[in-house]
Amino acid sequence: MAVRNASQGILADDKTEQREQIIEMLTKAYWMEIETVMSYITNSVNPDGIRAREIIESLQQDIQEELGHAQQFAARIKELYGVVPGSLEFNAEQSYLQPPEHQTDITHVVRGVIEAESGAIEHYNRIIEFTDGLDPVTNDMVIAILHDEEGHRRLFEGFLRELAPDETR
Amino acid sequence: MAVRNASQGILADDKTEQREQIIEMLTKAYWMEIETVMSYITNSVNPDGIRAREIIESLQQDIQEELGHAQQFAARIKELYGVVPGSLEFNAEQSYLQPPEHQTDITHVVRGVIEAESGAIEHYNRIIEFTDGLDPVTNDMVIAILHDEEGHRRLFEGFLRELAPDETR
Amino acid sequence: MAVRNASQGILADDKTEQREQIIEMLTKAYWMEIETVMSYITNSVNPDGIRAREIIESLQQDIQEELGHAQQFAARIKELYGVVPGSLEFNAEQSYLQPPEHQTDITHVVRGVIEAESGAIEHYNRIIEFTDGLDPVTNDMVIAILHDEEGHRRLFEGFLRELAPDETR
Amino acid sequence: MAVRNASQGILADDKTEQREQIIEMLTKAYWMEIETVMSYITNSVNPDGIRAREIIESLQQDIQEELGHAQQFAARIKELYGVVPGSLEFNAEQSYLQPPEHQTDITHVVRGVIEAESGAIEHYNRIIEFTDGLDPVTNDMVIAILHDEEGHRRLFEGFLRELAPDETR
Amino acid sequence: MAVRNASQGILADDKTEQREQIIEMLTKAYWMEIETVMSYITNSVNPDGIRAREIIESLQQDIQEELGHAQQFAARIKELYGVVPGSLEFNAEQSYLQPPEHQTDITHVVRGVIEAESGAIEHYNRIIEFTDGLDPVTNDMVIAILHDEEGHRRLFEGFLRELAPDETR
Amino acid sequence: MAVRNASQGILADDKTEQREQIIEMLTKAYWMEIETVMSYITNSVNPDGIRAREIIESLQQDIQEELGHAQQFAARIKELYGVVPGSLEFNAEQSYLQPPEHQTDITHVVRGVIEAESGAIEHYNRIIEFTDGLDPVTNDMVIAILHDEEGHRRLFEGFLRELAPDETR
Amino acid sequence: MAVRNASQGILADDKTEQREQIIEMLTKAYWMEIETVMSYITNSVNPDGIRAREIIESLQQDIQEELGHAQQFAARIKELYGVVPGSLEFNAEQSYLQPPEHQTDITHVVRGVIEAESGAIEHYNRIIEFTDGLDPVTNDMVIAILHDEEGHRRLFEGFLRELAPDETR
Amino acid sequence: MAVRNASQGILADDKTEQREQIIEMLTKAYWMEIETVMSYITNSVNPDGIRAREIIESLQQDIQEELGHAQQFAARIKELYGVVPGSLEFNAEQSYLQPPEHQTDITHVVRGVIEAESGAIEHYNRIIEFTDGLDPVTNDMVIAILHDEEGHRRLFEGFLRELAPDETR
Amino acid sequence: MAVRNASQGILADDKTEQREQIIEMLTKAYWMEIETVMSYITNSVNPDGIRAREIIESLQQDIQEELGHAQQFAARIKELYGVVPGSLEFNAEQSYLQPPEHQTDITHVVRGVIEAESGAIEHYNRIIEFTDGLDPVTNDMVIAILHDEEGHRRLFEGFLRELAPDETR
Amino acid sequence: MAVRNASQGILADDKTEQREQIIEMLTKAYWMEIETVMSYITNSVNPDGIRAREIIESLQQDIQEELGHAQQFAARIKELYGVVPGSLEFNAEQSYLQPPEHQTDITHVVRGVIEAESGAIEHYNRIIEFTDGLDPVTNDMVIAILHDEEGHRRLFEGFLRELAPDETR
Amino acid sequence: MAVRNASQGILADDKTEQREQIIEMLTKAYWMEIETVMSYITNSVNPDGIRAREIIESLQQDIQEELGHAQQFAARIKELYGVVPGSLEFNAEQSYLQPPEHQTDITHVVRGVIEAESGAIEHYNRIIEFTDGLDPVTNDMVIAILHDEEGHRRLFEGFLRELAPDETR
Amino acid sequence: MAVRNASQGILADDKTEQREQIIEMLTKAYWMEIETVMSYITNSVNPDGIRAREIIESLQQDIQEELGHAQQFAARIKELYGVVPGSLEFNAEQSYLQPPEHQTDITHVVRGVIEAESGAIEHYNRIIEFTDGLDPVTNDMVIAILHDEEGHRRLFEGFLRELAPDETR
């Protein structure tokens, strides 16, 4: 005798297709966060100099925050009857966050962080749009994560305004 | 001289009818959580055996969480000018969460929890749908609670997959 | 090969009948505490007014305390080889703790709390008397709970002395 | 070489006008919270009497909460590329929360708090409506703040029911 | 000039003989707890397997609890003018709690724990009976310890019910 | 309409006389603890010397413990419908705990503490005897306090054994 | 070979007489605080009623604060080469803080607290005046204590304004 | 029957005029701190850039500290029988702490903070001078606050030495 | 004028070649830990079933521990004048830790963890051997990490003994 | 299909014999720590007198520390594929730490502790020597424990220098 | 454009000379505290024996306290526009706190501490006198430090009374 | 009867000469740490400017860390039967860490810290080399301290790379 499934909401039997689309979007988001964790560890250790300390302290805190995001995405994939992928499916994409030639070149790091956050913001806006009215739990969870990313981006834009004043609006 | 009421939002004078409908839905949700507290106390004490420990530990934590949900529902009823009902109005409905014949029969407990969570998920989806664009505070609060319930259900479905592999999708 | 049972004390084989009587008394106590939890949630949310704040704060703290009592009774039932009952066996009895007509009528609430505590005190005194010299563990546990209830009752009697001076000794 | 902006969501280049409207609304909300901080400090010190203690304790806690709201509004203004205004732009508006003639007149304070919360609730409902589907982060943040304000208002309405029973619904 | 002794209670001069009997019983209890500490360290390290984790976690917590019991017994011996014995007087008796042949044989461990707790329960019931009305402090202290042991025993009986259903009542 | 009193236990109407006797005994106990607080403050400040440090540290901790005992006695007097007396009814009796002539004379202090604890032990044994089977809550509470006092006395007897070996058994 | 004393400040050899005068004043202050501790225990237990809760909570906190003051006075007496007196030298003076006839008469308690604080404020002002420029450590310590007492007095004056409006300025 | 007032110190009846002068000075100090809270919120959010982080972190901590000062001033006004003013009496004066044209112009912010602290230091020195020997409690409280402000000023002077070396001594 | 380098130890100028060899080994270790973090997130979310809980809880704790190891390796690379590599250089190697076909197949996960730990143990033993007497700081750090990995491996070997008794020694 | 073992380090297949020798040494160390726990409980309760307090406090802290050592030894035995022995294999050897004839004879206790620590220091030096370059994890763990024991021994040697000056170097 | 300096108080331009005198006095105080830190580390490690434990524990706590004093003096020097001196300007003066010939000679240590505290007390009294009415912040800070030193001195005088009764008053 | 010494390890009688050599090296290390504490207090207070904040925060944390190192060295000297020297034997050597002419010259401070750490690293490498295989406890302790110093040095080298790019490798 099988237990019945919920007949309402995203977990209902007639929402299988949408669930799979959401899982695909969450899986991409999951990998973005995992790569960000990697990039932030790297960039919270390599840079030299006094000015670099602010960047380093900021990224060190973000490592835990981004790891938390990754775990939230993973848990939601599971809740929607998906499977979190293994390490063989990882593809690095953040070419802009690789170590610079000189470790005192923090403008390189700041630009890379802004680029990474911009990509995340765009993807998360898409998830929010897609899940609106369809899967309120995913929707609400991603809005909260989007808030974090917008805050990070704005902080590093501020850094860039000082370092390269003509690159920002 | 009477203080004026807010002229905007769910607390506005012209929203009386909708408020009452929401109160009714919240009252039902309140009783569901209260019965769940009861059922989880029972089922976190009775079961025997090593495998039962995981179930017990999970339910013991959920007692506090579900009690918190009940108190949130009660507080929201109050905020919407409703009255939280007294114990005489309680009607037990979770026939599937009564103690099994043998206290080592944990499959019975797991199935019961899934059933209870399914009912809650369905009802909370209805509240979310009804309050969307009408009462954003209730809407947001219930989404957060729905997230908890979906997580519980998924965890116990995982248990059932091991205990009775052919009952779950 | 069966493990042997303790040959001394309430868990000994020749104490089966007394154990069952104690379990019955503990089950009643369990339901009294569960209903009190329900009633205190209700009455810690509904009342309006400044004077009601003291009552509300007192009851909010008691919710956790009474829930703890319920869990202690449940655990002891289990230790004595009983089974904690399910929600279908619950029967509401605290007619005196239902919401009053006007939510500023706190005298109604105070009187209800005193009534509930009086019933608990009487029942717990009976358990203490019955287990004295027979089951020292239950005896000791119920004395500690009795102390809490006597303290609550005395506090609310003090409230009543102010609200309705001629109703108390 | 300028870093690219996000092409999706409220931070996208084609949303400039809407961002400015939101900033204007958030700036008004910011000043409302700042004035509330001021008014609550005043009214958590001046009142005399035993009944006043509940009001005072409630307002003392709210000072930190409202300050937190102000800081959230300020941070969001910054994230949307606005500038938080300086003290010269402050204009007091809470005429109803000035110190009463007699410091034991707590009904005056209670009425003033309800008035202030009503204004906030109305304005925040407007922001929520405007940002719905446009800026989910601001939308979500303001809903959470709205919940706090509705709770405060309801609490003080309860106080007023006792102090001036015919002024409330 | 000698200070006077208390003329009332178990510390009075005319209670010397009873004190010595109690000391003897407490000394036996002390050694039972010490050996249990030893056995629980052993059995919280040796067992292999997933099911063994519950047993191990339970025993790891109990090590500190049982050590605490031993220290309470030792302190009470001192308070009654006795001397806590040295390690040369230790005699191992828990033959049933020695490491099994295969470290995945957890039924062996569970049976051993039940046996050890049964012995403790019997001995502590005897102390409680003997000190009743004679030495209320020792009486009260041993009742509290008895409660712990009954709880442990019941938990492991539950484990045995699953592992060897026909060995338990 | 008066609320009914509990018909069982020490709070029942037919136990008035016994309650008054218990209140009298608790009042004496209350004053003993209050004077001990005073004496321990004095004797935790005055003594000079290295050896005095152990005494001072021990008494400093006991100040809070004895104050706690006094507050427990006061609360129980209240619960039994008595009135805690005011400062005018205080009569000092601990002549043996007044400051010695030389502040390095710690033997004087040690002897005084033993004398004070002996008196308390005797009085508390009497309360325990009187309340046995009559008022289990008071009985249980005083046993716990007696345990503390026996421990203190034994510690200071140990001190005296070193300072004046022929004064102790 | 004697160690030398400090040649500067209140501990210098030529300040013996002034030190003794300060010790006398501190000893009086010490007894005032000790009696206040006693009176506040009494008055934090006896009063009945909802309004009494604010008074009780305030006094319960003050017990620790006033005990701390007493211990500070005692320690300073010691530092100035004085001896803290024993319990036999205590004389009760707070006739105005004895229990009232009816335990709901909180105006009696409020008036008594104001009277006690007024006496303390006067005495501490005298110590501050006497030690100004002579013993800055005592001076600074007593100013901090005076601040506490002024705050307590003002709070209870506020209570009295409500309870008996024509008794306060 | 009116309670008597203290006949000694700043609260005595013959000190009415001086109390009023102190209240006036404290009211000005109160408004200075309130405006500083506002200005520091603004300036802890607006600035962009890495160097700005140190300023921002420093101001964020100071917000709570300055708010605490404001609350201390308010409480002291109350203790001296004054009334804390309402928001309508606020007048902005810190023209030098308004947002600069470019948010990376931190020299503007640093200069503004120094200007604000200089004004506070001057006013607090005047209060200290006026209350010396007259109101030791206010005197002591303001000295402690002055210490904080001198520390802040010195820190920001250090910042200015780096940013604009020829502007500081 | 250049600062001088330390003339002793692994940081000395004549140790450049060895430093580079150590950096290479640490870089490999760094990537092993990073992949392990990834694999453990995956495998702490995917598995279903009661027995899987122990595995999941164990891996969830290890995520933080392994991330800490990665950060220690990264920091040591930096201290030895190396550069931590970016995400583009990551190559997945843990084919044995990819998600199994059925999420209740925990034997697959247990085997994968043992395999991963075995590889780490081998590599870390090599680093320890190479740095012995050459770079005591790296040596000591890696021994501590090795201890963690040996413990993990042993725990999962124990799990495998139960799940697949004939696969382990 | 068996999982492979690590081919490097002490866990490699070709190190079986050495592992067994280490296990034997660790087993002896385990029993030494267990007996020390026993002896320290005894000697932290029995001694009388002021000077004994320092000894007692020191031993009370060491009980937990030595228990921790025992658990570390046990865990390492397990990691090396050994089995922690049961209580029947315990043999008491610390004849020098049995209770003395008079409980104020602390020199006896101090000498006993030194003797016990000397034995441990010798045995642990042997383990360190044997594991050097062979099993770095055990080596490192035992060095840390040795440090503790050397510190304890030195402390008690200092005590003995005062008690029996001619017995120490 | 230079920022203006405060025109009031010790930081005013016309107080330069007095500031320099205060800086000189604070610099001497700074070095006294630094040497005391050194001496207390030495004397909290060297002494042997049971009686030495009280001294050692007291000095260990004082290390942090005296270091805090040094840091307060350093910060105040900075605030008054002085420069904290470097280690080359340190001159040891506490000849009386060098290690004694025998490490059980604690009378030597006690005498040395009293001597050091006496010197500090004298110097701090001079600073307090000089800054009275001139620099209230320094004045207040040094009074608080003086209180600590008087307390330390008195404690060690008490020790000396026991060790060498005829050396103290 | 003398207690026996350990016959194994660095504390054995035949290791006297080596112990003395180690003590000499530890004494030098002790003084290096003490002077570093002094220098870091100075340099954590004097510097002005925003960039100086990172240096100051880093040095403030290091004060406690270096003090801890000094206390570890002192304790180990004691354990090896040495005597920690007194303040008269201190000789300042860190000429490079004296205050610079201008307090905004942080390059001076950074260079000085690197110089100090280089000297420590060299000396600690020598101790590690000398104690290897001879005194494993000292060896292990100094390796851990060396790790801290290498980390500090690397951090400040990074600062120097920014401030004076051509001075570092």
Short mmCIF file of N, CA and C in Angstrom, two decimals, chain I residues 37-86:
data_model
loop_
_atom_site.label_atom_id
_atom_site.label_comp_id
_atom_site.label_asym_id
_atom_site.label_seq_id
_atom_site.Cartn_x
_atom_site.Cartn_y
_atom_site.Cartn_z
N VAL I 37 35.24 17.85 -0.02
CA VAL I 37 34.16 18.73 0.43
C VAL I 37 32.96 18.56 -0.51
N MET I 38 33.23 18.67 -1.81
CA MET I 38 32.17 18.50 -2.80
C MET I 38 31.46 17.16 -2.67
N SER I 39 32.25 16.09 -2.61
CA SER I 39 31.67 14.75 -2.55
C SER I 39 30.86 14.55 -1.27
N TYR I 40 31.33 15.13 -0.17
CA TYR I 40 30.61 14.94 1.08
C TYR I 40 29.32 15.74 1.11
N ILE I 41 29.30 16.94 0.49
CA ILE I 41 28.01 17.64 0.38
C ILE I 41 27.02 16.76 -0.38
N THR I 42 27.43 16.30 -1.53
CA THR I 42 26.57 15.44 -2.35
C THR I 42 26.05 14.24 -1.56
N ASN I 43 26.97 13.55 -0.90
CA ASN I 43 26.60 12.31 -0.22
C ASN I 43 25.98 12.53 1.15
N SER I 44 25.94 13.76 1.60
CA SER I 44 25.23 14.03 2.86
C SER I 44 23.81 14.50 2.56
N VAL I 45 23.46 14.61 1.28
CA VAL I 45 22.10 15.04 0.92
C VAL I 45 21.34 13.91 0.23
N ASN I 46 21.99 13.23 -0.67
CA ASN I 46 21.28 12.27 -1.50
C ASN I 46 20.72 11.03 -0.80
N PRO I 47 21.47 10.37 0.10
CA PRO I 47 21.02 9.06 0.57
C PRO I 47 19.67 9.09 1.29
N ASP I 48 18.89 8.06 1.09
CA ASP I 48 17.59 7.87 1.73
C ASP I 48 17.67 6.75 2.77
N GLY I 49 16.85 6.83 3.79
CA GLY I 49 16.72 5.72 4.72
C GLY I 49 17.25 6.01 6.10
N ILE I 50 16.81 5.16 7.05
CA ILE I 50 17.18 5.34 8.44
C ILE I 50 18.66 5.09 8.66
N ARG I 51 19.16 3.99 8.10
CA ARG I 51 20.58 3.70 8.29
C ARG I 51 21.45 4.79 7.69
N ALA I 52 20.94 5.44 6.64
CA ALA I 52 21.70 6.50 5.99
C ALA I 52 21.93 7.69 6.91
N ARG I 53 21.08 7.85 7.95
CA ARG I 53 21.21 9.02 8.83
C ARG I 53 22.57 9.11 9.48
N GLU I 54 23.09 7.96 9.98
CA GLU I 54 24.41 7.96 10.63
C GLU I 54 25.48 8.43 9.66
N ILE I 55 25.40 7.93 8.43
CA ILE I 55 26.36 8.33 7.40
C ILE I 55 26.25 9.81 7.13
N ILE I 56 25.02 10.27 6.96
CA ILE I 56 24.77 11.67 6.65
C ILE I 56 25.27 12.59 7.76
N GLU I 57 24.94 12.25 8.99
CA GLU I 57 25.39 13.09 10.11
C GLU I 57 26.91 13.12 10.19
N SER I 58 27.53 11.97 9.95
CA SER I 58 28.98 11.91 9.99
C SER I 58 29.58 12.78 8.88
N LEU I 59 29.04 12.68 7.66
CA LEU I 59 29.58 13.46 6.54
C LEU I 59 29.32 14.96 6.71
N GLN I 60 28.15 15.30 7.26
CA GLN I 60 27.85 16.73 7.46
C GLN I 60 28.89 17.39 8.37
N GLN I 61 29.26 16.69 9.45
CA GLN I 61 30.31 17.23 10.32
C GLN I 61 31.64 17.30 9.59
N ASP I 62 31.92 16.29 8.77
CA ASP I 62 33.21 16.24 8.08
C ASP I 62 33.34 17.34 7.04
N ILE I 63 32.24 17.82 6.46
CA ILE I 63 32.33 18.90 5.47
C ILE I 63 33.12 20.07 6.05
N GLN I 64 32.73 20.50 7.24
CA GLN I 64 33.45 21.61 7.87
C GLN I 64 34.90 21.24 8.17
N GLU I 65 35.10 20.01 8.64
CA GLU I 65 36.46 19.58 9.01
C GLU I 65 37.35 19.56 7.76
N GLU I 66 36.84 19.00 6.67
CA GLU I 66 37.65 18.90 5.45
C GLU I 66 37.88 20.29 4.84
N LEU I 67 36.87 21.14 4.91
CA LEU I 67 37.06 22.52 4.44
C LEU I 67 38.17 23.19 5.25
N GLY I 68 38.17 22.93 6.55
CA GLY I 68 39.25 23.47 7.40
C GLY I 68 40.61 22.95 6.96
N HIS I 69 40.69 21.66 6.64
CA HIS I 69 41.95 21.11 6.14
C HIS I 69 42.38 21.84 4.88
N ALA I 70 41.43 22.02 3.94
CA ALA I 70 41.76 22.71 2.69
C ALA I 70 42.31 24.10 2.98
N GLN I 71 41.67 24.80 3.92
CA GLN I 71 42.14 26.15 4.23
C GLN I 71 43.51 26.13 4.90
N GLN I 72 43.79 25.09 5.73
CA GLN I 72 45.13 24.97 6.31
C GLN I 72 46.17 24.74 5.23
N PHE I 73 45.87 23.85 4.28
CA PHE I 73 46.81 23.59 3.18
C PHE I 73 47.05 24.88 2.38
N ALA I 74 45.95 25.60 2.09
CA ALA I 74 46.09 26.84 1.32
C ALA I 74 46.98 27.84 2.05
N ALA I 75 46.74 27.99 3.34
CA ALA I 75 47.52 28.96 4.11
C ALA I 75 49.00 28.59 4.15
N ARG I 76 49.27 27.28 4.26
CA ARG I 76 50.67 26.85 4.30
C ARG I 76 51.36 27.07 2.95
N ILE I 77 50.63 26.83 1.87
CA ILE I 77 51.17 27.14 0.53
C ILE I 77 51.61 28.60 0.48
N LYS I 78 50.73 29.46 0.95
CA LYS I 78 51.03 30.90 0.97
C LYS I 78 52.27 31.19 1.82
N GLU I 79 52.35 30.58 3.02
CA GLU I 79 53.48 30.85 3.91
C GLU I 79 54.81 30.43 3.31
N LEU I 80 54.75 29.41 2.44
CA LEU I 80 55.97 28.93 1.78
C LEU I 80 56.21 29.64 0.44
N TYR I 81 55.59 30.77 0.25
CA TYR I 81 55.77 31.61 -0.95
C TYR I 81 55.18 31.00 -2.22
N GLY I 82 54.19 30.12 -2.07
CA GLY I 82 53.50 29.58 -3.23
C GLY I 82 52.22 30.36 -3.52
N VAL I 83 51.50 29.94 -4.56
CA VAL I 83 50.23 30.57 -4.92
C VAL I 83 49.15 29.48 -4.97
N VAL I 84 48.05 29.71 -4.28
CA VAL I 84 46.96 28.75 -4.28
C VAL I 84 46.29 28.79 -5.66
N PRO I 85 46.08 27.64 -6.32
CA PRO I 85 45.56 27.64 -7.68
C PRO I 85 44.08 28.00 -7.74
N GLY I 86 43.63 28.42 -8.93
CA GLY I 86 42.24 28.78 -9.15
C GLY I 86 41.40 27.60 -9.60
#
